[in-house]
Short mmCIF file of C-alpha atoms in Angstrom, two decimals:
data_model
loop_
_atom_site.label_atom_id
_atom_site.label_comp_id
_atom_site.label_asym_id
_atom_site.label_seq_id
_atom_site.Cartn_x
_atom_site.Cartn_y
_atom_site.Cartn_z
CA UNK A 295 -20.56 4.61 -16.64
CA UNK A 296 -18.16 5.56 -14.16
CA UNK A 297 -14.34 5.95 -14.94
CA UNK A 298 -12.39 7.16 -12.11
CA UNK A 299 -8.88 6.23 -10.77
CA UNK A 300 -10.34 4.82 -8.16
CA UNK A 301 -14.01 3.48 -8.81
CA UNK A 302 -14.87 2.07 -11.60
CA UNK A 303 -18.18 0.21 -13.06
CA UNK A 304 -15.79 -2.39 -14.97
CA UNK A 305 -13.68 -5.42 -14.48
CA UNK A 306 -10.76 -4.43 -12.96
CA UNK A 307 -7.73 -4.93 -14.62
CA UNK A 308 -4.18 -5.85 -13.18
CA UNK A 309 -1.98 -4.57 -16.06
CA UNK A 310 -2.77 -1.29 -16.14
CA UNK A 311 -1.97 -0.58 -12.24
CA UNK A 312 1.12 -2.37 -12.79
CA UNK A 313 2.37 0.24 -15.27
CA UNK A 314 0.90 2.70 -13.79
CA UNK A 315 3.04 1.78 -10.50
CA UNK A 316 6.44 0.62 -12.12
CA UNK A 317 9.27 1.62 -9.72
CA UNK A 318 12.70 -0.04 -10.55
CA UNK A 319 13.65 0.87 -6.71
CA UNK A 320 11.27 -1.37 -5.41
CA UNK A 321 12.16 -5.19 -4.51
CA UNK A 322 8.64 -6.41 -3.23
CA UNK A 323 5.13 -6.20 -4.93
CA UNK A 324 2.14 -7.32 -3.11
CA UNK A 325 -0.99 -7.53 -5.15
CA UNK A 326 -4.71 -7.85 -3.07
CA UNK A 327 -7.55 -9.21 -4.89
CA UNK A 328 -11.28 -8.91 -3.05
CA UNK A 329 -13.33 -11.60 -5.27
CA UNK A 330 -16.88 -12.27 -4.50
CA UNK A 331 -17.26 -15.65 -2.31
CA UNK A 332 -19.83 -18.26 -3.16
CA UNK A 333 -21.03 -18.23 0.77
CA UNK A 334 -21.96 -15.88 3.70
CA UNK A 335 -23.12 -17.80 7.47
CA UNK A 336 -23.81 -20.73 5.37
CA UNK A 337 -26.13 -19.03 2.65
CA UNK A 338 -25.15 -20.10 -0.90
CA UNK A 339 -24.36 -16.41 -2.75
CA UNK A 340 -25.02 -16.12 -6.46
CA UNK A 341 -23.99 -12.61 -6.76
CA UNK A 342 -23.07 -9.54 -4.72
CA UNK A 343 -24.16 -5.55 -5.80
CA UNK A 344 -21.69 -2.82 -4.88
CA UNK A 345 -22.49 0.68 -4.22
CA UNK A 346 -20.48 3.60 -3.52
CA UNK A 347 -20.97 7.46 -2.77
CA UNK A 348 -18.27 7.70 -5.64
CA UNK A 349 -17.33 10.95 -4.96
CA UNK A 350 -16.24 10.69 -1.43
CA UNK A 351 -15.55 7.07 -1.70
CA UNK A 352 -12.56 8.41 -4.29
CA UNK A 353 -11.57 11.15 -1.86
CA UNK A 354 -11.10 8.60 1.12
CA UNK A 355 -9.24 5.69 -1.47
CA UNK A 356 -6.76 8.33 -2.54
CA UNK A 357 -6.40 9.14 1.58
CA UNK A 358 -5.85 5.64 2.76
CA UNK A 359 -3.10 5.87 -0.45
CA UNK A 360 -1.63 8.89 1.04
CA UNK A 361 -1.81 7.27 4.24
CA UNK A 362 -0.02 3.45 3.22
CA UNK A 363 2.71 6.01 1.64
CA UNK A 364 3.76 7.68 4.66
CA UNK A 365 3.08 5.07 7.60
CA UNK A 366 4.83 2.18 6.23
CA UNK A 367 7.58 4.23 3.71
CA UNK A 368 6.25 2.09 0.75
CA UNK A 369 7.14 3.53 -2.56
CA UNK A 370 3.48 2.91 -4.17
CA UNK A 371 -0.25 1.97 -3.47
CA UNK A 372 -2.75 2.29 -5.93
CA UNK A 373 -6.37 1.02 -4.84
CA UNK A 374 -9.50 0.28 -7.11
CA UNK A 375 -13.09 -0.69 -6.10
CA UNK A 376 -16.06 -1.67 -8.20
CA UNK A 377 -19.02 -0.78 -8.24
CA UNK A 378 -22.23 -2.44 -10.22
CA UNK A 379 -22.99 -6.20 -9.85
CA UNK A 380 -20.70 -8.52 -9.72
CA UNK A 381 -20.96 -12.63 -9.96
CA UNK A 382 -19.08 -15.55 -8.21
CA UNK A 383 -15.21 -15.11 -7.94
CA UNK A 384 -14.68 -11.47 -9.69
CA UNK A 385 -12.89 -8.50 -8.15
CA UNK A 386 -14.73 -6.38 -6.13
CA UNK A 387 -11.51 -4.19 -5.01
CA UNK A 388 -7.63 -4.68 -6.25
CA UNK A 389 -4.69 -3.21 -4.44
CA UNK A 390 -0.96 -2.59 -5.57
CA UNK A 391 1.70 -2.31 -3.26
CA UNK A 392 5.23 -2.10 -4.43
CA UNK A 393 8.15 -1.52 -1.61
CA UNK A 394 11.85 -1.32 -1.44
CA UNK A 395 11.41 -4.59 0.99
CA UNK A 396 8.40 -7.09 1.57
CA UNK A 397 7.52 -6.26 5.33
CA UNK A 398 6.40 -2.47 4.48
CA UNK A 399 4.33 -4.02 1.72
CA UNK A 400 2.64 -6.61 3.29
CA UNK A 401 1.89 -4.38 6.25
CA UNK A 402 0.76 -1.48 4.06
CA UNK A 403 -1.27 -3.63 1.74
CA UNK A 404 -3.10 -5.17 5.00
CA UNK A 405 -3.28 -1.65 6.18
CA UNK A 406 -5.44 -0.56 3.05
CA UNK A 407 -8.05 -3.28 3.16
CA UNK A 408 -8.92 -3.03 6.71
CA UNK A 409 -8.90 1.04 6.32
CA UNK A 410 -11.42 0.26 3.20
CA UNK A 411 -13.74 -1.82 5.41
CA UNK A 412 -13.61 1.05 7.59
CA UNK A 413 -13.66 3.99 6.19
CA UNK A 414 -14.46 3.58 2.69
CA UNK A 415 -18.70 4.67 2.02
CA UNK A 416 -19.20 1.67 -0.48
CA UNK A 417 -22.27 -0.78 0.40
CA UNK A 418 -22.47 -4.34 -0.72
CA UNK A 419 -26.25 -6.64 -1.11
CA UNK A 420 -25.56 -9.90 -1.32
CA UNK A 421 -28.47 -12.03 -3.45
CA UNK A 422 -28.63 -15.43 -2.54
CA UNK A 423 -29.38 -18.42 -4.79
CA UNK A 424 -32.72 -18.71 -2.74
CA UNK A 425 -33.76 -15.68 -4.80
CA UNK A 426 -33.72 -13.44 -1.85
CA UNK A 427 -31.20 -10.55 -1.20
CA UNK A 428 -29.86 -8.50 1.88
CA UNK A 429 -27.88 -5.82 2.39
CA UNK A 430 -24.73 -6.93 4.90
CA UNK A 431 -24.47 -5.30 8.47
CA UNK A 432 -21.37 -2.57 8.48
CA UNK A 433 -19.42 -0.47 10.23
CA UNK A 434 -20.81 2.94 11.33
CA UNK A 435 -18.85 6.05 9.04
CA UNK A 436 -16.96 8.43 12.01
CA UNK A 437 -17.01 11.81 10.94
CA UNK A 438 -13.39 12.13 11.50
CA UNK A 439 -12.49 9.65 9.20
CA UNK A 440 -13.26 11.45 6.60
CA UNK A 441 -11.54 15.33 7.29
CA UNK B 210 -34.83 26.52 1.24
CA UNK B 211 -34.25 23.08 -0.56
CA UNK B 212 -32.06 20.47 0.12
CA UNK B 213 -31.75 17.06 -2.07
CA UNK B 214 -31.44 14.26 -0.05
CA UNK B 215 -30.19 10.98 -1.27
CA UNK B 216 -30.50 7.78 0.69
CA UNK B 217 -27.36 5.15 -0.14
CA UNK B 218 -27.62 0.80 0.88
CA UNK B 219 -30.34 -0.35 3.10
CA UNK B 220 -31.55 3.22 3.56
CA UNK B 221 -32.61 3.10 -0.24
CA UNK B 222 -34.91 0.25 0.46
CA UNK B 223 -35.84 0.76 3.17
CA UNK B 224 -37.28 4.61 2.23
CA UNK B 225 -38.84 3.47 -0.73
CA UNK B 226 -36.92 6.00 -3.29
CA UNK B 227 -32.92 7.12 -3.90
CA UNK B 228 -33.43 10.70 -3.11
CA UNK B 229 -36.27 13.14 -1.63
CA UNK B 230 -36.83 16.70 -1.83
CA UNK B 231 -36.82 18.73 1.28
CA UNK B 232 -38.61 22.20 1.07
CA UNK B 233 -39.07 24.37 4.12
CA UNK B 234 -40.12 28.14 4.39
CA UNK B 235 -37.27 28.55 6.67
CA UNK B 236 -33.52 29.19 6.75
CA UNK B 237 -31.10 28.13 9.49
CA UNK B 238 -31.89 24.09 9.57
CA UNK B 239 -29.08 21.66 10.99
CA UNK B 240 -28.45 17.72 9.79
CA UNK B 241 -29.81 17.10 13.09
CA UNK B 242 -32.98 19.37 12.35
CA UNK B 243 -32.90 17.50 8.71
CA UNK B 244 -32.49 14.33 10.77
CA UNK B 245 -35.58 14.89 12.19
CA UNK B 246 -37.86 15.61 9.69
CA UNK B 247 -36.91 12.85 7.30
CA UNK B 248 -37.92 10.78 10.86
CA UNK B 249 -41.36 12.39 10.43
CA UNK B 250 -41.80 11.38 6.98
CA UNK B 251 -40.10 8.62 6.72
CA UNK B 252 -41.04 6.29 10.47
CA UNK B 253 -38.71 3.53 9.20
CA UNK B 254 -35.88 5.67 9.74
CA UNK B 255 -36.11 6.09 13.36
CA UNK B 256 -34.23 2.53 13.83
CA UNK B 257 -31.99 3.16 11.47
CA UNK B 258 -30.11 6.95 12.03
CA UNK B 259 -28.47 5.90 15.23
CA UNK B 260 -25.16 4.72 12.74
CA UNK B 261 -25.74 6.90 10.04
CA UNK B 262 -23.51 9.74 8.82
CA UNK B 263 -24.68 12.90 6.96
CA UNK B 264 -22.14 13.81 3.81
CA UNK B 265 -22.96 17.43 2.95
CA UNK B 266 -21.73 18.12 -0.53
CA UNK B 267 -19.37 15.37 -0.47
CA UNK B 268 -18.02 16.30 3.08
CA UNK B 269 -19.12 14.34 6.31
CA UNK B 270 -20.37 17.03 8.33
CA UNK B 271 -21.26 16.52 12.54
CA UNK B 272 -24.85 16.87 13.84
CA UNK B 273 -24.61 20.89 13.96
CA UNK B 274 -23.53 21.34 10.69
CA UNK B 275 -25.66 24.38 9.41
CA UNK B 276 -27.15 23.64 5.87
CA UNK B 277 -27.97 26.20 3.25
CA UNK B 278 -30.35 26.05 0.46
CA UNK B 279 -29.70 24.17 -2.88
CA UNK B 280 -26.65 21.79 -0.40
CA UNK B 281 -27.18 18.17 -0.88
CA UNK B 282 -27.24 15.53 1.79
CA UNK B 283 -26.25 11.90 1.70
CA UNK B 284 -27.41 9.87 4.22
CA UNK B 285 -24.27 6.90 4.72
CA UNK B 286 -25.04 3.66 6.47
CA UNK B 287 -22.60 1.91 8.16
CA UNK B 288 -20.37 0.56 5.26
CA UNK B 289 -19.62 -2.70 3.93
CA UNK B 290 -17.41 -2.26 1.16
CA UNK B 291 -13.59 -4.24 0.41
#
């Protein structure tokens, strides 16, 4: 069972990020939801397993936070990714934006996905209705990334 | 010295087993010494190390990163998460 602020081996869950991120000086809100698609180069999925070093996976989240905070002067970010197995259309990772205006918090919100593709050491098998399962090609960790 | 290695994604498969043991009579090895002998015992590896990194104790470390006995060592593929 993991419960951390920033991986978690549950369903996600809007509300509580919401609350968590209430900021009456903000005018925009952009929410991103990661769901599990039913397809990958034309392969029917039936499901998709996440794993993460959890430890440093929640030390670079709360970075690329950090980072969304002071490159785009958004008021509040608050990522989560899951871990565990997850079927067709659930959330696989959720991220909160909120902004005085809605350029910053597009930008930053688009910011934090690609820096979790990147940067983030979380590894996803996709299993196939076929009954067979593979792990999906990624992107090589750089050392300074991480520091 | 010992040093608990644990394999993460394909690497898991691939090796057969979520973590090995590494036991050597002597001090002083690197990640790229470590590198190395998981190679030896593990063959399948040799393909595969070119786009890994080492995490030492929850810290990616470079290549000369000097290890000391009880650390532990992830071995990251490249990543796939979002």
């Amino acid at each position: 069972m993991r419960m951390s602020r920033w991986i978690l081996d549950t369903p996600l869950q809007l509300e509580p990020l919401l609350a968590e991120t209430e900021d009456p000086a903000s005018g925009a809100l952009v929410i991103f939801y990661g769901t599990v698609r039913n397809e990958n180069d034309g392969q029917p999925v039936h499901s998709m397993t996440y794993e993460a070093h959890a430890t440093l996976a929640e030390k670079v989240l709360a970075e690329i936070e950090q980072e969304a905070l002071e490159r785009f002067g958004v008021r509040r970010c608050r990522i989560q990714h899951r871990i565990g197995t997850l079927q067709l259309g659930e959330t696989s990772v959720l991220i909160v934006v909120r902004a005085a205006h809605r350029d910053a918090a597009y930008r930053a919100s688009r910011y934090a996905i690609d820096a979790i593709k990147q940067r983030a050491p979380i590894w996803k098998e996709e299993h196939y209705i076929s009954g067979e399962s593979r792990y999906l090609d990624g992107v090589p960790l750089q050392q300074k990334d991480i520091e | 010295m010992k040093i608990h290695v644990v394999f993460y994604g394909r690497l898991k498969q691939d090796v057969g087993a979520k973590t090995a043991e590494i036991d050597l009579a002597q001090d002083g090895l690197t990640v790229h010494d470590l590198a190395g002998l998981l190679e030896a015992r593990y063959p399948v590896l040799r393909e595969r190390l070119g786009g890994v990194a080492f995490a030492v104790n929850d810290t990616i470390v470079a290549d000369d990163y000097c290890l000391r006995d009880g650390d532990e060592a992830a071995l990251l593929p490249p990543v796939s998460g979002g």
